[in-house]
mmCIF file of C-alpha atoms in Angstrom:
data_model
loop_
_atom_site.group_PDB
_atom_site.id
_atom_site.type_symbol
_atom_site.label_atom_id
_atom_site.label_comp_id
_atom_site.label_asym_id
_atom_site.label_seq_id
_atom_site.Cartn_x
_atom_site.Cartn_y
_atom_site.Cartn_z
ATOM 1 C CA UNK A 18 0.000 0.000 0.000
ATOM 2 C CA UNK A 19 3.028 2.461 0.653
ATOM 3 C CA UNK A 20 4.750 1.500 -2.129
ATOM 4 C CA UNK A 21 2.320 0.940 -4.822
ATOM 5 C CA UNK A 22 -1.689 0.806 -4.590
ATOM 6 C CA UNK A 23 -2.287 4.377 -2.573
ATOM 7 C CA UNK A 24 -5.618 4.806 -3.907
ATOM 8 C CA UNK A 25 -7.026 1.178 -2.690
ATOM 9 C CA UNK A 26 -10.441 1.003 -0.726
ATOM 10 C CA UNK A 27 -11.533 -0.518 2.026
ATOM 11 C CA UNK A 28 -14.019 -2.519 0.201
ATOM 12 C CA UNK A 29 -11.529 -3.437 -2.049
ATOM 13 C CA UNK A 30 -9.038 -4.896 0.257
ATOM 14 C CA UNK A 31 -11.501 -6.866 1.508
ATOM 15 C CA UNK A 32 -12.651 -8.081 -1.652
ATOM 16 C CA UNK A 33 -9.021 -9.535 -1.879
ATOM 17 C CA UNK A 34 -9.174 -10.418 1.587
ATOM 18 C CA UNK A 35 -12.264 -12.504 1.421
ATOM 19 C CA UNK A 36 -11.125 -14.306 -1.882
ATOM 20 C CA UNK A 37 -8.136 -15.711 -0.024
ATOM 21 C CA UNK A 38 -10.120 -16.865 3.293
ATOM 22 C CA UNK A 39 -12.225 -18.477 1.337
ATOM 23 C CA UNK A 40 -10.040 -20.125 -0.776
ATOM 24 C CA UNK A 41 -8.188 -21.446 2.797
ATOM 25 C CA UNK A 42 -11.412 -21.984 4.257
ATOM 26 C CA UNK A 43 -12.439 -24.433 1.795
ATOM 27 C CA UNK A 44 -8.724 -25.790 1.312
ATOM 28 C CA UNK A 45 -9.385 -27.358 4.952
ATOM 29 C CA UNK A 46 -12.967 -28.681 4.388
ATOM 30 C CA UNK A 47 -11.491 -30.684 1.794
ATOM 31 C CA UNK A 48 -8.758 -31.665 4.235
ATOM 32 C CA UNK A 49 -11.220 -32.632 6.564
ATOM 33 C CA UNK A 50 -13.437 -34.518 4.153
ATOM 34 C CA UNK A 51 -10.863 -36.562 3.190
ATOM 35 C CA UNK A 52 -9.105 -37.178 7.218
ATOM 36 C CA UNK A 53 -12.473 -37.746 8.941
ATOM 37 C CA UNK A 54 -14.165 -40.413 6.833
ATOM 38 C CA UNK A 55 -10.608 -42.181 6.412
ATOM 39 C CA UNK A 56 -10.515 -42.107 10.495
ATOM 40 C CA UNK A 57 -13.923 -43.693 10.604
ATOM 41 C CA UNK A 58 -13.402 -46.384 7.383
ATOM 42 C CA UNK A 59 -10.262 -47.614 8.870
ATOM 43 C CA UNK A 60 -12.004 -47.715 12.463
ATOM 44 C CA UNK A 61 -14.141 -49.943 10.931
ATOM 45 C CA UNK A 62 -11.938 -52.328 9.331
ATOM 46 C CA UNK A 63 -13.298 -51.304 5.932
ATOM 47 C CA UNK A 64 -10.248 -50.840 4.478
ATOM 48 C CA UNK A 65 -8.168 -53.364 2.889
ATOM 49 C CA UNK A 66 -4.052 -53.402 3.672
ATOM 50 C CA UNK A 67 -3.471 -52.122 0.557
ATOM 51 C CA UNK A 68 -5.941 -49.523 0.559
ATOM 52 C CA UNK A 69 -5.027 -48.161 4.186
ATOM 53 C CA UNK A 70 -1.072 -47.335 2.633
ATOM 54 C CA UNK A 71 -3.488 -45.200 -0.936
ATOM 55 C CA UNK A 72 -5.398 -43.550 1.963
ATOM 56 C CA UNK A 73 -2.708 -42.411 4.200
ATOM 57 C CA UNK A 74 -0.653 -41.324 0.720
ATOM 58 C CA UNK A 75 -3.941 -39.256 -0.045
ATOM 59 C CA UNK A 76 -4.234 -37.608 3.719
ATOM 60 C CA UNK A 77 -0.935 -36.901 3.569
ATOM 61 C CA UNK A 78 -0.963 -35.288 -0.081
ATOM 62 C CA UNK A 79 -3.708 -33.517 1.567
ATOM 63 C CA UNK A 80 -1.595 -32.200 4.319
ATOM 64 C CA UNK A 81 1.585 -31.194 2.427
ATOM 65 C CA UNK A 82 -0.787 -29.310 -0.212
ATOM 66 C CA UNK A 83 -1.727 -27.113 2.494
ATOM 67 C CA UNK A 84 1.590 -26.819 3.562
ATOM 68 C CA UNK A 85 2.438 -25.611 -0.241
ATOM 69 C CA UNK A 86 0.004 -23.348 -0.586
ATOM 70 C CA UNK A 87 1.142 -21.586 2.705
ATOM 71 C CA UNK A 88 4.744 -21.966 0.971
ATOM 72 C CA UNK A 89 3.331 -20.357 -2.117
ATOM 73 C CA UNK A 90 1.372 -17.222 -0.600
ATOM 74 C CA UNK A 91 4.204 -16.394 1.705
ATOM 75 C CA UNK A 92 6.171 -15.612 -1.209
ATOM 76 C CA UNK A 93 4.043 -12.978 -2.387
ATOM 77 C CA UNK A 94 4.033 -11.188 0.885
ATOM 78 C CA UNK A 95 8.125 -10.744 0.942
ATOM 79 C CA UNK A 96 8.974 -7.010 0.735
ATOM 80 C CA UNK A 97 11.494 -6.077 -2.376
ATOM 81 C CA UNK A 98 12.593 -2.897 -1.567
ATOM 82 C CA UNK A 99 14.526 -2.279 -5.261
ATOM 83 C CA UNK A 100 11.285 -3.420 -6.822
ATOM 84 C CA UNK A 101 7.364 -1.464 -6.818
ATOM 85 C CA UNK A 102 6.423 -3.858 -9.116
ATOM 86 C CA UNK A 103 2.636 -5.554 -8.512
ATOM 87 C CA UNK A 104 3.217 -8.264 -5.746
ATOM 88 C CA UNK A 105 3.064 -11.755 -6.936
ATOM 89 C CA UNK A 106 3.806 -15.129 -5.739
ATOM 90 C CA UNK A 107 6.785 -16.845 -7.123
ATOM 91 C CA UNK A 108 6.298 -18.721 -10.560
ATOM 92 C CA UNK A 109 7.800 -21.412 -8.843
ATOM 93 C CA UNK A 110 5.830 -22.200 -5.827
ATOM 94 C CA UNK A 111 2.676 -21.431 -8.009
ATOM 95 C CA UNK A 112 3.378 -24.445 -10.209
ATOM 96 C CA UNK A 113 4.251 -26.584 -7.746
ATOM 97 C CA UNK A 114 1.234 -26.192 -6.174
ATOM 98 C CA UNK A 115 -0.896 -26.509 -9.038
ATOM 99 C CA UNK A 116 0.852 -29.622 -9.875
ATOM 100 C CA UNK A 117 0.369 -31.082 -6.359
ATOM 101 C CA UNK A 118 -2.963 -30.286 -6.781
ATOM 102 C CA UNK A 119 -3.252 -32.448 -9.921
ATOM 103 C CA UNK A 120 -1.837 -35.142 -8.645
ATOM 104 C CA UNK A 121 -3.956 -35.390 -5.602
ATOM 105 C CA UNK A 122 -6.864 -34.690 -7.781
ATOM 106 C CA UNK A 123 -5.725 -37.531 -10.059
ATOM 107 C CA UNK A 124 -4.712 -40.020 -7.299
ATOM 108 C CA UNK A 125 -8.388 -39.601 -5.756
ATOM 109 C CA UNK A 126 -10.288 -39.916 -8.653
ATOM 110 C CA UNK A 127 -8.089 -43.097 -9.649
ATOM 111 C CA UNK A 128 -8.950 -44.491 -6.038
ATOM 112 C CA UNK A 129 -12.757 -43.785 -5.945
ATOM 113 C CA UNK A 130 -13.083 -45.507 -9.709
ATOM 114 C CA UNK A 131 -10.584 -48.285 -9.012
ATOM 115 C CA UNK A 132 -13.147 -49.389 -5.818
ATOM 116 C CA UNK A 133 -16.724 -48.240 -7.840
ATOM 117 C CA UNK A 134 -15.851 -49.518 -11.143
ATOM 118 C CA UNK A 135 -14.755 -52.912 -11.671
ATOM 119 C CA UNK A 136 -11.245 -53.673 -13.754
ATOM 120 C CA UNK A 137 -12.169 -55.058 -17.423
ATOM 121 C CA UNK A 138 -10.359 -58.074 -18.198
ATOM 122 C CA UNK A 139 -8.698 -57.535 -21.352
ATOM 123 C CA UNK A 140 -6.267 -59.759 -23.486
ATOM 124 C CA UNK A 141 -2.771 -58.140 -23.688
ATOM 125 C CA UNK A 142 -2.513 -57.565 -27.079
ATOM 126 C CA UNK A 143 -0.080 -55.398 -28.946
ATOM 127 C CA UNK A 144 -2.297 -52.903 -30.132
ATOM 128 C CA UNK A 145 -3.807 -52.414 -26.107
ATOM 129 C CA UNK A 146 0.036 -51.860 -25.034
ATOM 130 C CA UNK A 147 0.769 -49.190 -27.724
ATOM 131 C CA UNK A 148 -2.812 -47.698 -26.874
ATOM 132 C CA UNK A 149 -1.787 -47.915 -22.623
ATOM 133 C CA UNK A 150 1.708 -46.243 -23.488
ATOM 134 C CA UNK A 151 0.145 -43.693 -25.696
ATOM 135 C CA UNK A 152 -2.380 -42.970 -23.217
ATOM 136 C CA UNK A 153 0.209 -42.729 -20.149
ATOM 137 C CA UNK A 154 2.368 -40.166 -22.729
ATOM 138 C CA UNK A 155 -0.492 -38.381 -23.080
ATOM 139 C CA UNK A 156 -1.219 -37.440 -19.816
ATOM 140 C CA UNK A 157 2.345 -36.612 -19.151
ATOM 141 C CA UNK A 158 2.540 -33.757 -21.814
ATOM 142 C CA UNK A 159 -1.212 -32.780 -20.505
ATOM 143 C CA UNK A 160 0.335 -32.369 -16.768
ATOM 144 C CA UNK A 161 3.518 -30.610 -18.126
ATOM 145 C CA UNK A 162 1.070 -27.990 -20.363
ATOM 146 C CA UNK A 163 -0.934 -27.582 -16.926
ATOM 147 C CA UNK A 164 2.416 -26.947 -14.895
ATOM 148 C CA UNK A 165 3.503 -24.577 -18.114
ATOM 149 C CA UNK A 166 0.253 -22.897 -17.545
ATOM 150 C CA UNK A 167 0.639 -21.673 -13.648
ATOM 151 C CA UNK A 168 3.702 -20.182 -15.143
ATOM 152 C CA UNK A 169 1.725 -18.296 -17.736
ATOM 153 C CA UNK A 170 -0.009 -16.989 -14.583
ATOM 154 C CA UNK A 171 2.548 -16.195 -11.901
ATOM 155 C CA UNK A 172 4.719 -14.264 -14.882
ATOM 156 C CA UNK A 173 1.239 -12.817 -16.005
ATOM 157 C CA UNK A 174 2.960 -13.656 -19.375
ATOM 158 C CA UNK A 175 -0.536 -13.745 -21.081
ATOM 159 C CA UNK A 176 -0.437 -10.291 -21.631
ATOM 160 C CA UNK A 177 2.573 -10.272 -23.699
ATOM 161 C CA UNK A 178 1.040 -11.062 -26.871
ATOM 162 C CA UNK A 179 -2.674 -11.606 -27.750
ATOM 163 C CA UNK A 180 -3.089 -12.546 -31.361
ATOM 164 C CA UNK A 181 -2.595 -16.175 -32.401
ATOM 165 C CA UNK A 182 -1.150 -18.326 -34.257
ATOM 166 C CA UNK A 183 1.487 -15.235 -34.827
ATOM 167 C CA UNK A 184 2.556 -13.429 -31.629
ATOM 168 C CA UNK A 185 2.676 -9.991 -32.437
ATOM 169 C CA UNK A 186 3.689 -10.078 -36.065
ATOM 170 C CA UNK A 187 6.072 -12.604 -36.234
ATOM 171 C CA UNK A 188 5.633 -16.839 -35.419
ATOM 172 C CA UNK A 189 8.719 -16.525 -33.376
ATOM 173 C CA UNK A 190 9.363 -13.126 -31.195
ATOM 174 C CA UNK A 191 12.310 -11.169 -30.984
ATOM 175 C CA UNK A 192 12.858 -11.782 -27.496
ATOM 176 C CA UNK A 193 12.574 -15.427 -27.234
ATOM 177 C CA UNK A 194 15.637 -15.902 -25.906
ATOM 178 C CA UNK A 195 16.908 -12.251 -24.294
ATOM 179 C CA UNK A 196 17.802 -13.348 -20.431
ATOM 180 C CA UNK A 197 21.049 -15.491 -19.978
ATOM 181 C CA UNK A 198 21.780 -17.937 -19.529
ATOM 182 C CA UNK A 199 19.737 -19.423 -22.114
ATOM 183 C CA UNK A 200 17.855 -21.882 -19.552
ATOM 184 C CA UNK A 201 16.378 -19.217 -17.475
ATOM 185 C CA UNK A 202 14.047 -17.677 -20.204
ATOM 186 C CA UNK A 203 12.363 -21.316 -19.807
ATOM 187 C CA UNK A 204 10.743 -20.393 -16.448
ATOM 188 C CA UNK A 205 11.645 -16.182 -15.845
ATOM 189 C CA UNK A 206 11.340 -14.621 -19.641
ATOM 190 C CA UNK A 207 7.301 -14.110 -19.953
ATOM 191 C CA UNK A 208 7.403 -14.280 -23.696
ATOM 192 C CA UNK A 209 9.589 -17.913 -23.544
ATOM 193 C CA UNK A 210 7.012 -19.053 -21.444
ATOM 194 C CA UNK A 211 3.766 -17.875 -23.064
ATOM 195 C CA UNK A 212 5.323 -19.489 -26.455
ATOM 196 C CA UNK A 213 6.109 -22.587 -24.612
ATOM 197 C CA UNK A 214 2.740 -22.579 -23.176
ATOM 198 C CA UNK A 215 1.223 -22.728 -26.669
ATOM 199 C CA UNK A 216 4.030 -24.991 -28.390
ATOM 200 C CA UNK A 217 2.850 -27.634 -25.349
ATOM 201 C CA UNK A 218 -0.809 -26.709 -25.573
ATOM 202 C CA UNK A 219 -0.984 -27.747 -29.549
ATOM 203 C CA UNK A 220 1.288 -30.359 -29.114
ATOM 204 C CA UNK A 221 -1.497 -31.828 -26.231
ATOM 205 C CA UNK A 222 -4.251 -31.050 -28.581
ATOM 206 C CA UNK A 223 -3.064 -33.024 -31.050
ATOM 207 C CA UNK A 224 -1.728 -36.001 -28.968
ATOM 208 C CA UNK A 225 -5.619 -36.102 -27.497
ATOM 209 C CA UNK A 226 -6.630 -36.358 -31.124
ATOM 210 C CA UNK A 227 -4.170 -39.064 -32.464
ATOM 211 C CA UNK A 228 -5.201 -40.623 -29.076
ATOM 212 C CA UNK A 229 -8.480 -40.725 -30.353
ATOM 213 C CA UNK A 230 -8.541 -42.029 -33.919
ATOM 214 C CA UNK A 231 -5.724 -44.649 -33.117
ATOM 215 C CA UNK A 232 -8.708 -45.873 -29.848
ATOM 216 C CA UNK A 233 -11.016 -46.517 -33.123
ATOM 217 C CA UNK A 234 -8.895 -49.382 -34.714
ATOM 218 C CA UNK A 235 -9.104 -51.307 -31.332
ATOM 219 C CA UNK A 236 -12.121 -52.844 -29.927
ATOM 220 C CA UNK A 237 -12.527 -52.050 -26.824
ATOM 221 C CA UNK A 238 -15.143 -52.049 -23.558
ATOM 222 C CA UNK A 239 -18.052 -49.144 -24.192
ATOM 223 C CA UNK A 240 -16.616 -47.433 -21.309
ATOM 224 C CA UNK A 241 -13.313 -47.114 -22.385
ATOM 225 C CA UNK A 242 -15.044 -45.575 -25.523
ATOM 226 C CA UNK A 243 -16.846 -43.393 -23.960
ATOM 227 C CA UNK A 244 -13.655 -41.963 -22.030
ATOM 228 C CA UNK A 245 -11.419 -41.425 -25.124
ATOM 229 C CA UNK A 246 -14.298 -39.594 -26.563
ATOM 230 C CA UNK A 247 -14.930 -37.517 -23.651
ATOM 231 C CA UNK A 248 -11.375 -36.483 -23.381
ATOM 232 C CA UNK A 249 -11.568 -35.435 -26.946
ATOM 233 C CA UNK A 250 -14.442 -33.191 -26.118
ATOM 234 C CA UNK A 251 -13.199 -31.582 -23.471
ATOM 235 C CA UNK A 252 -9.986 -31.014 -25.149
ATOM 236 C CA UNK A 253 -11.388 -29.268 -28.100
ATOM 237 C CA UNK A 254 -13.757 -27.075 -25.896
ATOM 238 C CA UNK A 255 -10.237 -26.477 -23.703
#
């Protein structure tokens, strides 16, 4: 406020204000919603050996999210006194705890699907391999676009350029490469990163798509089907 936003209101403050209590607020109902019910299953005995070790993985992915996010905002709130520039969390932190948040996301829905849905019994055949392996790749460069993306936002490196498929007038800018070394334009140069962000973006738009027409030459279980379809779908309207 001394430095930079003089003219901020009350009622603005605490519009910020609120968004982050809420935001923590609801970080520990989820914690809670996962820890409670887990207490009570395994008081029970309703959970199997091998599902007590996924549980207490999950609680404690839970638990070091939290953690993270504290990690995260703290960074935001460290005074730079040879900077005024709008205070923002580091690039750094902000990935990794978008990425945590994937996983965890990920490793839940994988548990609650494993336990509703039961596992199709398929013949290993070559084509199912290539089509596992493809699938697996494909969710790597989908995570790594995601991860690319909370870069895009801590660097606010969307605002660089807004035309597309060009940036500016030219497919490749200028200043693609201008910090050194050439490594930290990667993660710190906004335009690097708001390039890389599309380069990984097309490249998982079209992996979701080969995905898909190469899931048509194999027969396989209607709900299988209907999941490569659905990722298709939600890919194009991503």
């Amino acid at each position: 406020f001394t430095s930079l936003n003089h003219d901020m209101t009350l009622p603005e403050f605490k519009f910020i204000w609120y968004m982050e209590y809420s935001h923590r607020m609801w970080g520990r109902v989820v914690g809670l919603a996962y820890i409670l019910p887990a207490a009570y299953f395994w008081r029970r005995g309703w959970l199997s050996r091998p599902l007590k070790g996924r549980v207490l993985a999950l609680c404690g992915l839970v638990c070091f999210q939290g953690l993270l996010g504290w990690y995260m905002v703290k960074s935001g709130l460290e005074e730079k006194p040879d900077s005024y520039d709008i205070p923002r969390v580091s690039q750094y932190r902000l990935a990794a705890h978008l990425g945590s948040a994937l996983v965890l996301y990920s490793a839940s829905l994988w548990t609650g699907l494993s336990l509703l849905l039961p596992q199709h019994k398929l013949p290993e055949t070559k084509q199912l391999l290539r089509l596992r392996k493809f699938a697996h790749g494909t969710t790597a460069l989908i995570f790594l676009t995601a991860l690319s993306g909370a870069f895009v936002a801590g660097l606010d490196a969307g605002l660089v350029y807004n035309s597309f498929p060009k940036m500016g007038e030219r497919w490749i800018p200028d200043d693609l490469l201008a910090f050194s070394p050439m490594l930290r334009n990667v993660f710190e140069n906004p335009t690097t990163v708001q390039f890389d962000h599309r380069i990984l973006g097309i490249a998982s738009f079209t992996a979701v798509t080969a995905l898909y027409f190469f899931s048509r030459k194999i027969p396989l279980p209607r709900r299988t089907r209907m999941a490569v379809t659905s990722l298709l779908a939600v890919a194009c309207v991503q």
